[in-house]
Amino acid sequence: MSAESTGSRGFTYWRLRFRTWRGNRPFWGGLLTMLGGVPIAYLPYADMRLGNMTIAMATTAGAGSLIIGVLLVTLGLTMWFQAAVRVFAGVAAIVLALVSIPVANIGGFVIGFLLALIGGGLSVAWAPGAEPDQAAAASVPEQRTDEEPYAVATAGPAETANENANVPETTIDANGGRNSAG
């Protein structure tokens, strides 16, 4: 392989690509929304075994919990892959999190409710950053667009003395003087 080939891309390359991808969308809002949908959808169908005894959370909230949980996971994926609808997805996640309190076993025992609520809020609050070219142009002061990029002093010694009356004349012509090196 030559030095120009990209046959083997290391961990750093993929980490930087993921970091760029993550920065262009409400990543954490989508992740928390998806994580909030999991306990809301799973807990009504979960059962726990204590020896030979099975404890099941079989309530009438099963179908509603499953629908809310699947919708929250879908909204989290929408936040990731369709960042343009992040506000709608965030508001919908907040509404579904609030609806999960009475419908889905107190919002997946409050864990799913809080995760979905925070994720929806992060999605609504997220705003895309400025493009690198625009950010660099905004931080650099404007250049002079005059015909002459540098100011040329045309004032004579009499005019300079009048302008700077309080500043004494201390400039000495050193071309060929005794302190010159040549």
Coordinates of N, CA, C and O in Angstrom, one line a residue:
M1 N 0.8 -1.2 0.0 CA 0.0 0.0 0.0 C 0.9 1.2 0.0 O 1.9 1.3 0.6
S2 N 0.4 2.2 -0.7 CA 1.2 3.5 -0.7 C 0.7 4.4 0.4 O -0.3 4.2 1.1
A3 N 1.4 5.5 0.5 CA 1.1 6.5 1.6 C -0.2 7.2 1.3 O -0.8 7.7 2.2
E4 N -0.6 7.3 0.0 CA -1.8 8.0 -0.3 C -3.1 7.1 -0.2 O -4.2 7.6 -0.2
S5 N -2.9 5.8 0.0 CA -4.1 5.0 0.0 C -4.8 5.1 1.4 O -4.2 5.3 2.4
T6 N -6.1 4.9 1.3 CA -6.9 5.0 2.5 C -7.5 3.6 2.9 O -8.6 3.5 3.3
G7 N -6.8 2.6 2.6 CA -7.3 1.2 2.8 C -7.5 0.9 4.2 O -8.5 0.2 4.6
S8 N -6.7 1.4 5.1 CA -6.9 1.1 6.5 C -7.1 2.4 7.3 O -6.2 3.2 7.4
R9 N -8.3 2.6 7.7 CA -8.6 3.8 8.5 C -8.7 3.4 10.0 O -9.4 2.5 10.3
G10 N -8.0 4.1 10.8 CA -7.9 3.7 12.2 C -9.0 4.2 13.0 O -10.0 4.8 12.6
F11 N -8.9 3.9 14.3 CA -9.9 4.3 15.3 C -10.1 5.8 15.3 O -11.2 6.3 15.4
T12 N -9.0 6.6 15.2 CA -9.1 8.0 15.3 C -10.0 8.6 14.1 O -10.8 9.5 14.3
Y13 N -9.8 8.0 12.9 CA -10.6 8.5 11.8 C -12.1 8.3 12.1 O -12.9 9.2 11.9
W14 N -12.5 7.1 12.6 CA -13.9 6.8 12.8 C -14.4 7.6 14.0 O -15.6 8.0 14.0
R15 N -13.6 7.8 15.0 CA -14.0 8.6 16.2 C -14.3 10.1 15.7 O -15.3 10.7 16.2
L16 N -13.4 10.6 14.9 CA -13.6 12.0 14.4 C -14.9 12.1 13.5 O -15.6 13.1 13.6
R17 N -15.1 11.1 12.7 CA -16.3 11.1 11.9 C -17.6 11.0 12.7 O -18.6 11.7 12.5
F18 N -17.5 10.2 13.8 CA -18.7 10.1 14.7 C -18.9 11.4 15.4 O -20.0 11.8 15.6
R19 N -17.8 12.0 15.8 CA -17.9 13.3 16.5 C -18.5 14.4 15.7 O -19.3 15.2 16.1
T20 N -18.2 14.4 14.4 CA -18.7 15.4 13.5 C -20.2 15.1 13.3 O -21.1 16.0 13.3
W21 N -20.5 13.8 13.1 CA -21.9 13.4 12.9 C -22.8 13.8 14.1 O -23.9 14.3 14.0
R22 N -22.2 13.5 15.3 CA -22.9 13.8 16.5 C -23.1 15.3 16.8 O -24.1 15.7 17.3
G23 N -22.2 16.1 16.3 CA -22.3 17.5 16.5 C -23.3 18.2 15.6 O -23.7 19.3 15.8
N24 N -23.8 17.5 14.5 CA -24.8 18.1 13.6 C -26.2 17.7 13.9 O -27.1 17.9 13.0
R25 N -26.5 17.2 15.1 CA -27.9 16.8 15.4 C -28.0 16.7 16.9 O -27.0 16.7 17.6
P26 N -29.2 16.7 17.5 CA -29.4 16.6 18.9 C -29.1 15.2 19.4 O -30.1 14.4 19.7
F27 N -27.9 14.8 19.5 CA -27.5 13.4 19.7 C -28.0 13.0 21.1 O -28.6 11.9 21.3
W28 N -27.7 13.8 22.1 CA -28.0 13.3 23.5 C -29.5 13.4 23.7 O -30.0 12.5 24.5
G29 N -30.2 14.3 23.1 CA -31.7 14.3 23.2 C -32.3 13.0 22.6 O -33.2 12.4 23.2
G30 N -31.8 12.6 21.5 CA -32.3 11.4 20.8 C -31.9 10.2 21.7 O -32.8 9.3 21.8
L31 N -30.7 10.1 22.2 CA -30.3 9.0 23.0 C -31.2 8.8 24.3 O -31.7 7.7 24.6
L32 N -31.4 9.9 25.0 CA -32.2 9.9 26.2 C -33.6 9.6 25.9 O -34.3 8.9 26.7
T33 N -34.2 10.1 24.8 CA -35.5 9.7 24.4 C -35.7 8.2 24.1 O -36.6 7.6 24.5
M34 N -34.7 7.7 23.4 CA -34.8 6.2 23.1 C -34.6 5.4 24.4 O -35.3 4.4 24.6
L35 N -33.7 5.8 25.2 CA -33.5 5.1 26.5 C -34.8 5.3 27.4 O -35.1 4.4 28.2
G36 N -35.5 6.4 27.3 CA -36.7 6.5 28.0 C -37.9 5.6 27.5 O -38.7 5.2 28.3
G37 N -37.9 5.3 26.2 CA -38.9 4.5 25.6 C -38.7 3.0 26.0 O -39.7 2.3 26.1
V38 N -37.5 2.6 26.3 CA -37.3 1.2 26.6 C -38.0 0.7 27.9 O -38.8 -0.2 27.9
P39 N -37.8 1.4 29.1 CA -38.5 0.9 30.3 C -40.0 1.1 30.2 O -40.8 0.3 30.8
I40 N -40.5 2.1 29.5 CA -41.9 2.3 29.3 C -42.5 1.2 28.6 O -43.6 0.7 28.9
A41 N -41.9 0.7 27.5 CA -42.4 -0.4 26.7 C -42.2 -1.8 27.4 O -43.0 -2.7 27.2
Y42 N -41.1 -1.9 28.1 CA -40.7 -3.2 28.6 C -41.3 -3.6 29.9 O -41.8 -4.8 30.1
L43 N -41.4 -2.7 30.8 CA -41.8 -3.0 32.2 C -43.2 -3.6 32.3 O -43.5 -4.5 33.1
P44 N -44.2 -3.2 31.5 CA -45.6 -3.9 31.6 C -45.5 -5.4 31.2 O -46.4 -6.1 31.6
Y45 N -44.5 -5.8 30.4 CA -44.5 -7.1 29.9 C -43.4 -7.9 30.7 O -43.2 -9.1 30.4
A46 N -42.7 -7.3 31.6 CA -41.7 -8.0 32.4 C -42.3 -8.9 33.5 O -43.3 -8.6 34.0
D47 N -41.6 -9.9 33.7 CA -42.0 -10.8 34.9 C -40.7 -11.1 35.7 O -39.6 -11.1 35.2
M48 N -40.9 -11.2 37.0 CA -39.8 -11.5 37.9 C -40.0 -12.8 38.6 O -41.2 -13.1 39.0
R49 N -39.0 -13.6 38.7 CA -39.2 -14.9 39.3 C -38.5 -14.9 40.7 O -37.3 -14.5 40.9
L50 N -39.2 -15.3 41.7 CA -38.7 -15.5 43.1 C -38.9 -17.0 43.4 O -40.0 -17.4 43.8
G51 N -37.9 -17.7 43.2 CA -38.0 -19.2 43.4 C -38.9 -19.8 42.4 O -38.7 -19.7 41.2
N52 N -40.0 -20.4 42.8 CA -41.0 -21.0 41.9 C -42.1 -20.1 41.6 O -43.0 -20.4 40.9
M53 N -42.1 -18.9 42.2 CA -43.2 -17.9 42.1 C -42.9 -16.9 41.0 O -41.8 -16.3 41.0
T54 N -43.8 -16.6 40.1 CA -43.6 -15.6 39.1 C -44.5 -14.4 39.4 O -45.7 -14.5 39.6
I55 N -43.8 -13.2 39.4 CA -44.6 -12.0 39.6 C -44.6 -11.3 38.3 O -43.6 -11.0 37.7
A56 N -45.8 -11.0 37.8 CA -45.9 -10.4 36.5 C -46.6 -9.0 36.7 O -47.5 -8.9 37.5
M57 N -46.3 -8.1 35.8 CA -46.9 -6.7 35.8 C -48.0 -6.7 34.8 O -48.0 -5.8 33.9
A58 N -48.9 -7.7 34.7 CA -49.9 -7.8 33.7 C -51.0 -6.9 34.1 O -51.9 -7.1 34.9
T59 N -51.0 -5.7 33.4 CA -52.1 -4.7 33.7 C -52.7 -4.4 32.3 O -52.3 -4.9 31.3
T60 N -53.7 -3.5 32.4 CA -54.4 -3.1 31.2 C -53.6 -2.1 30.4 O -53.9 -1.7 29.3
A61 N -52.5 -1.7 31.0 CA -51.6 -0.7 30.3 C -50.7 -1.3 29.3 O -49.8 -0.6 28.8
G62 N -50.7 -2.6 29.1 CA -49.7 -3.2 28.2 C -49.7 -2.6 26.8 O -48.6 -2.3 26.3
A63 N -50.8 -2.6 26.1 CA -50.8 -2.1 24.7 C -50.4 -0.6 24.7 O -49.6 -0.2 23.8
G64 N -51.0 0.2 25.6 CA -50.6 1.6 25.6 C -49.2 1.9 25.9 O -48.5 2.7 25.3
S65 N -48.6 1.1 26.8 CA -47.2 1.2 27.1 C -46.3 0.8 25.9 O -45.3 1.5 25.7
L66 N -46.7 -0.2 25.3 CA -45.9 -0.6 24.1 C -45.9 0.4 23.0 O -44.9 0.7 22.4
I67 N -47.1 1.0 22.7 CA -47.2 2.0 21.7 C -46.4 3.3 22.1 O -45.6 3.8 21.3
I68 N -46.5 3.7 23.3 CA -45.7 4.9 23.8 C -44.2 4.6 23.7 O -43.5 5.5 23.3
G69 N -43.8 3.5 24.2 CA -42.4 3.1 24.1 C -41.8 3.1 22.7 O -40.8 3.6 22.5
V70 N -42.6 2.4 21.8 CA -42.1 2.3 20.4 C -42.1 3.7 19.8 O -41.1 4.1 19.0
L71 N -43.1 4.5 20.1 CA -43.1 5.9 19.5 C -41.9 6.7 20.1 O -41.3 7.5 19.3
L72 N -41.6 6.6 21.3 CA -40.4 7.3 21.9 C -39.1 6.9 21.2 O -38.3 7.7 20.9
V73 N -39.0 5.6 21.0 CA -37.7 5.1 20.3 C -37.7 5.7 18.9 O -36.7 6.1 18.4
T74 N -38.9 5.7 18.2 CA -38.9 6.2 16.9 C -38.6 7.7 16.9 O -37.9 8.2 16.0
L75 N -39.1 8.4 17.8 CA -38.8 9.9 17.9 C -37.4 10.1 18.2 O -36.8 11.1 17.7
G76 N -36.7 9.3 19.0 CA -35.3 9.4 19.2 C -34.5 9.2 18.0 O -33.5 9.9 17.7
L77 N -34.9 8.2 17.2 CA -34.2 8.0 15.9 C -34.4 9.1 14.9 O -33.6 9.5 14.2
T78 N -35.6 9.7 15.0 CA -36.0 10.8 14.1 C -35.1 12.0 14.5 O -34.6 12.7 13.6
M79 N -34.9 12.2 15.8 CA -34.0 13.3 16.2 C -32.6 13.1 15.6 O -31.9 14.1 15.3
W80 N -32.1 11.9 15.6 CA -30.8 11.6 15.0 C -30.7 11.8 13.5 O -29.7 12.4 13.0
F81 N -31.6 11.2 12.8 CA -31.5 11.1 11.4 C -32.3 12.2 10.6 O -32.1 12.3 9.4
Q82 N -33.2 12.9 11.2 CA -33.9 14.0 10.6 C -33.8 15.2 11.5 O -34.8 15.6 12.2
A83 N -32.7 15.8 11.6 CA -32.5 16.9 12.6 C -33.4 18.1 12.3 O -33.6 19.0 13.1
A84 N -33.9 18.2 11.1 CA -34.8 19.4 10.7 C -36.1 19.3 11.5 O -36.7 20.4 11.7
V85 N -36.6 18.2 11.9 CA -37.8 18.1 12.6 C -37.6 17.9 14.1 O -38.4 17.3 14.8
R86 N -36.5 18.4 14.6 CA -36.1 18.1 16.0 C -37.1 18.8 17.0 O -37.3 18.2 18.1
V87 N -37.6 19.9 16.7 CA -38.5 20.6 17.6 C -39.8 19.8 17.7 O -40.3 19.6 18.8
F88 N -40.4 19.4 16.5 CA -41.6 18.5 16.6 C -41.3 17.2 17.3 O -42.2 16.8 18.2
A89 N -40.2 16.6 17.1 CA -39.9 15.3 17.8 C -39.7 15.6 19.3 O -40.2 14.7 20.1
G90 N -39.1 16.7 19.6 CA -38.9 17.0 21.1 C -40.2 17.2 21.8 O -40.5 16.7 22.9
V91 N -41.1 18.0 21.1 CA -42.4 18.3 21.7 C -43.2 17.0 21.8 O -43.9 16.8 22.9
A92 N -43.2 16.2 20.8 CA -44.0 14.9 20.8 C -43.4 14.0 21.9 O -44.2 13.3 22.6
A93 N -42.1 14.0 22.1 CA -41.5 13.2 23.2 C -41.9 13.7 24.5 O -42.2 12.8 25.4
I94 N -42.0 15.0 24.7 CA -42.4 15.5 26.0 C -43.9 15.1 26.3 O -44.3 14.7 27.4
V95 N -44.7 15.3 25.2 CA -46.2 14.9 25.4 C -46.3 13.4 25.7 O -47.1 13.0 26.6
L96 N -45.6 12.6 25.0 CA -45.7 11.1 25.2 C -45.2 10.8 26.6 O -45.7 9.9 27.3
A97 N -44.1 11.5 27.1 CA -43.6 11.2 28.4 C -44.7 11.6 29.5 O -44.8 10.8 30.4
L98 N -45.4 12.7 29.2 CA -46.4 13.1 30.2 C -47.6 12.1 30.1 O -48.2 11.8 31.2
V99 N -47.9 11.6 28.9 CA -49.0 10.6 28.8 C -48.7 9.3 29.4 O -49.5 8.6 29.9
S100 N -47.4 9.0 29.5 CA -47.0 7.7 30.0 C -47.2 7.6 31.5 O -47.1 6.5 32.1
I101 N -47.3 8.7 32.2 CA -47.5 8.6 33.7 C -48.8 7.9 34.0 O -48.8 6.9 34.8
P102 N -50.0 8.3 33.5 CA -51.2 7.5 33.8 C -51.3 6.2 33.0 O -52.0 5.3 33.5
V103 N -50.7 6.1 31.9 CA -51.0 5.0 31.0 C -50.0 3.8 31.3 O -50.4 2.7 31.3
A104 N -48.7 4.1 31.5 CA -47.7 3.1 31.4 C -47.0 2.9 32.8 O -45.8 3.2 32.9
N105 N -47.7 2.5 33.8 CA -47.1 2.2 35.1 C -46.3 3.4 35.6 O -45.1 3.2 35.9
I106 N -46.9 4.5 35.8 CA -46.2 5.7 36.3 C -45.0 6.0 35.4 O -43.9 6.3 35.9
G107 N -45.1 6.0 34.1 CA -44.1 6.3 33.2 C -42.9 5.4 33.3 O -41.7 5.9 33.2
G108 N -43.1 4.1 33.4 CA -42.0 3.2 33.5 C -41.3 3.3 34.8 O -40.0 3.4 34.8
F109 N -42.1 3.4 35.9 CA -41.5 3.7 37.2 C -40.7 4.9 37.3 O -39.6 4.9 37.8
V110 N -41.1 6.0 36.7 CA -40.5 7.3 36.6 C -39.2 7.4 35.9 O -38.8 8.4 35.4
I111 N -38.5 6.3 35.7 CA -37.3 6.3 35.0 C -37.5 6.6 33.5 O -36.8 7.6 33.0
G112 N -38.4 5.9 32.8 CA -38.6 6.2 31.4 C -39.2 7.6 31.3 O -38.9 8.3 30.3
F113 N -40.1 8.0 32.2 CA -40.7 9.3 32.1 C -39.6 10.4 32.1 O -39.6 11.3 31.3
L114 N -38.7 10.4 33.1 CA -37.7 11.4 33.3 C -36.7 11.4 32.1 O -36.3 12.5 31.6
L115 N -36.3 10.2 31.6 CA -35.4 10.2 30.5 C -36.0 10.8 29.2 O -35.4 11.5 28.5
A116 N -37.3 10.4 28.9 CA -38.0 10.9 27.8 C -38.2 12.4 27.9 O -38.1 13.1 26.9
L117 N -38.6 12.9 29.1 CA -38.8 14.3 29.3 C -37.5 15.1 29.1 O -37.5 16.1 28.4
I118 N -36.4 14.7 29.6 CA -35.2 15.4 29.5 C -34.7 15.3 28.0 O -34.2 16.3 27.4
G119 N -34.8 14.1 27.4 CA -34.4 14.0 26.0 C -35.2 14.9 25.1 O -34.7 15.5 24.1
G120 N -36.5 15.0 25.3 CA -37.4 15.9 24.5 C -37.0 17.3 24.7 O -37.0 18.1 23.7
G121 N -36.7 17.7 25.9 CA -36.3 19.1 26.2 C -35.0 19.4 25.6 O -34.8 20.5 25.0
L122 N -34.0 18.5 25.6 CA -32.7 18.7 24.9 C -32.9 18.9 23.4 O -32.2 19.7 22.8
S123 N -33.8 18.1 22.8 CA -34.1 18.2 21.4 C -34.7 19.5 21.0 O -34.3 20.1 20.0
V124 N -35.6 20.0 21.8 CA -36.3 21.3 21.5 C -35.2 22.4 21.7 O -35.2 23.4 20.9
A125 N -34.4 22.3 22.7 CA -33.4 23.4 23.0 C -32.2 23.4 22.1 O -31.5 24.4 22.0
W126 N -31.9 22.3 21.4 CA -30.7 22.2 20.5 C -30.9 23.1 19.3 O -31.9 23.2 18.7
A127 N -29.8 23.7 18.9 CA -29.7 24.5 17.7 C -28.4 24.2 17.0 O -27.4 24.0 17.7
P128 N -28.4 24.1 15.7 CA -27.2 23.8 15.0 C -26.2 25.0 15.1 O -26.6 26.1 15.2
G129 N -24.9 24.6 15.2 CA -23.9 25.6 15.3 C -23.6 26.2 14.0 O -24.1 25.8 12.9
A130 N -22.8 27.3 14.0 CA -22.5 28.0 12.8 C -21.5 27.2 12.0 O -20.7 26.4 12.5
E131 N -21.5 27.3 10.7 CA -20.6 26.6 9.8 C -19.2 27.1 10.1 O -19.0 28.3 10.5
P132 N -18.1 26.3 9.9 CA -16.8 26.7 10.2 C -16.3 27.9 9.4 O -15.7 28.8 9.9
D133 N -16.7 28.0 8.2 CA -16.3 29.1 7.3 C -17.0 30.4 7.8 O -16.4 31.5 7.9
Q134 N -18.3 30.3 8.2 CA -19.0 31.5 8.7 C -18.5 31.9 10.1 O -18.4 33.1 10.4
A135 N -18.1 30.9 10.9 CA -17.6 31.3 12.2 C -16.2 31.9 12.1 O -15.9 32.9 12.9
A136 N -15.4 31.5 11.2 CA -14.1 32.1 11.0 C -14.2 33.5 10.5 O -13.5 34.4 10.8
A137 N -15.2 33.7 9.5 CA -15.4 35.0 8.9 C -15.9 36.0 10.0 O -15.6 37.2 9.9
A138 N -16.7 35.5 10.9 CA -17.3 36.4 11.9 C -16.3 36.8 12.9 O -16.4 37.9 13.5
S139 N -15.3 36.0 13.2 CA -14.3 36.3 14.2 C -13.2 37.2 13.7 O -12.5 37.8 14.4
V140 N -13.0 37.2 12.3 CA -11.9 38.0 11.8 C -12.4 39.4 11.5 O -13.5 39.6 10.9
P141 N -11.7 40.5 11.9 CA -12.2 41.8 11.7 C -12.1 42.1 10.2 O -11.3 41.6 9.4
E142 N -13.0 43.0 9.7 CA -13.1 43.3 8.3 C -11.8 44.0 7.8 O -11.2 44.8 8.5
Q143 N -11.4 43.7 6.6 CA -10.2 44.3 6.0 C -10.6 45.6 5.4 O -11.8 45.8 5.0
R144 N -9.6 46.5 5.2 CA -9.9 47.7 4.5 C -10.1 47.4 3.0 O -9.4 46.7 2.4
T145 N -11.1 48.1 2.5 CA -11.4 47.8 1.0 C -11.1 49.1 0.2 O -11.5 49.2 -0.9
D146 N -10.3 50.0 0.8 CA -9.9 51.2 0.0 C -9.0 50.8 -1.1 O -8.5 49.7 -1.2
E147 N -8.7 51.8 -2.0 CA -7.8 51.6 -3.1 C -6.4 51.4 -2.5 O -5.6 50.6 -3.1
E148 N -6.1 52.1 -1.5 CA -4.7 52.0 -0.9 C -4.9 51.2 0.4 O -5.5 51.7 1.4
P149 N -4.3 50.0 0.5 CA -4.5 49.3 1.7 C -3.8 49.8 2.9 O -4.2 49.6 4.1
Y150 N -2.7 50.6 2.7 CA -2.0 51.2 3.8 C -2.1 52.7 3.7 O -2.0 53.3 2.6
A151 N -2.2 53.4 4.9 CA -2.2 54.8 4.9 C -0.8 55.4 4.6 O 0.2 54.9 5.2
V152 N -0.7 56.3 3.8 CA 0.6 57.0 3.5 C 0.6 58.3 4.1 O -0.3 59.1 3.9
A153 N 1.7 58.6 4.9 CA 1.8 59.9 5.6 C 2.3 60.9 4.6 O 3.4 60.7 4.0
T154 N 1.5 61.9 4.3 CA 2.0 63.0 3.4 C 2.2 64.3 4.1 O 2.5 65.3 3.5
A155 N 2.0 64.3 5.4 CA 2.1 65.6 6.2 C 3.6 65.9 6.3 O 4.4 65.0 6.6
G156 N 3.9 67.2 6.2 CA 5.3 67.6 6.4 C 5.6 67.8 7.9 O 4.7 67.7 8.7
P157 N 6.8 68.2 8.2 CA 7.2 68.4 9.6 C 6.4 69.6 10.3 O 6.1 69.5 11.4
A158 N 6.0 70.6 9.5 CA 5.3 71.7 10.1 C 3.9 71.2 10.5 O 3.4 71.6 11.6
E159 N 3.3 70.4 9.7 CA 1.9 70.0 10.0 C 1.9 69.0 11.2 O 1.0 69.0 12.0
T160 N 3.0 68.2 11.2 CA 3.0 67.2 12.3 C 3.3 67.9 13.7 O 2.8 67.5 14.7
A161 N 4.1 69.0 13.6 CA 4.3 69.7 14.9 C 3.0 70.3 15.4 O 2.8 70.4 16.6
N162 N 2.2 70.8 14.5 CA 1.0 71.4 14.9 C 0.0 70.4 15.5 O -0.7 70.7 16.4
E163 N -0.1 69.2 14.9 CA -1.0 68.2 15.3 C -0.5 67.6 16.7 O -1.3 67.4 17.6
N164 N 0.8 67.4 16.9 CA 1.3 66.9 18.1 C 2.1 67.9 18.9 O 3.3 67.8 19.0
A165 N 1.5 68.9 19.3 CA 2.2 70.0 20.0 C 2.8 69.6 21.3 O 3.8 70.1 21.7
N166 N 2.2 68.6 22.0 CA 2.6 68.2 23.3 C 3.7 67.1 23.2 O 4.3 66.8 24.2
V167 N 4.0 66.6 22.0 CA 5.0 65.5 21.8 C 6.2 66.2 21.3 O 6.2 66.8 20.2
P168 N 7.4 66.0 21.9 CA 8.6 66.6 21.5 C 9.2 65.9 20.2 O 8.9 64.7 20.1
E169 N 9.9 66.5 19.4 CA 10.5 65.9 18.2 C 11.8 65.2 18.7 O 12.8 65.9 19.0
T170 N 11.8 63.9 18.7 CA 13.0 63.2 19.1 C 13.5 62.2 18.0 O 14.4 61.4 18.3
T171 N 13.0 62.3 16.9 CA 13.4 61.4 15.8 C 14.7 61.9 15.2 O 14.7 63.0 14.8
I172 N 15.7 61.0 15.0 CA 16.9 61.4 14.4 C 17.2 60.5 13.3 O 17.0 59.3 13.3
D173 N 17.7 61.1 12.2 CA 18.0 60.3 11.0 C 19.2 59.6 11.2 O 20.3 60.1 11.5
A174 N 19.1 58.2 11.2 CA 20.3 57.4 11.6 C 20.9 56.8 10.4 O 21.8 55.9 10.5
N175 N 20.6 57.2 9.2 CA 21.2 56.6 8.0 C 22.7 57.1 7.9 O 23.0 58.2 7.6
G176 N 23.6 56.2 8.2 CA 25.0 56.5 8.1 C 25.6 57.2 9.3 O 26.7 57.7 9.2
G177 N 24.8 57.3 10.3 CA 25.3 58.0 11.5 C 26.3 57.2 12.2 O 26.8 56.1 11.8
R178 N 26.9 57.7 13.4 CA 27.9 57.0 14.1 C 27.5 55.7 14.7 O 28.3 54.9 15.1
N179 N 26.2 55.5 14.9 CA 25.7 54.3 15.5 C 25.3 53.2 14.5 O 24.8 52.2 14.9
S180 N 25.5 53.5 13.3 CA 25.1 52.5 12.3 C 26.2 51.4 12.2 O 27.3 51.6 12.5
A181 N 25.7 50.3 11.7 CA 26.6 49.1 11.7 C 27.4 49.0 10.4 O 28.2 48.1 10.2
G182 N 27.2 49.9 9.5 CA 27.9 49.8 8.2 C 28.8 50.8 8.0 O 29.8 51.2 7.6

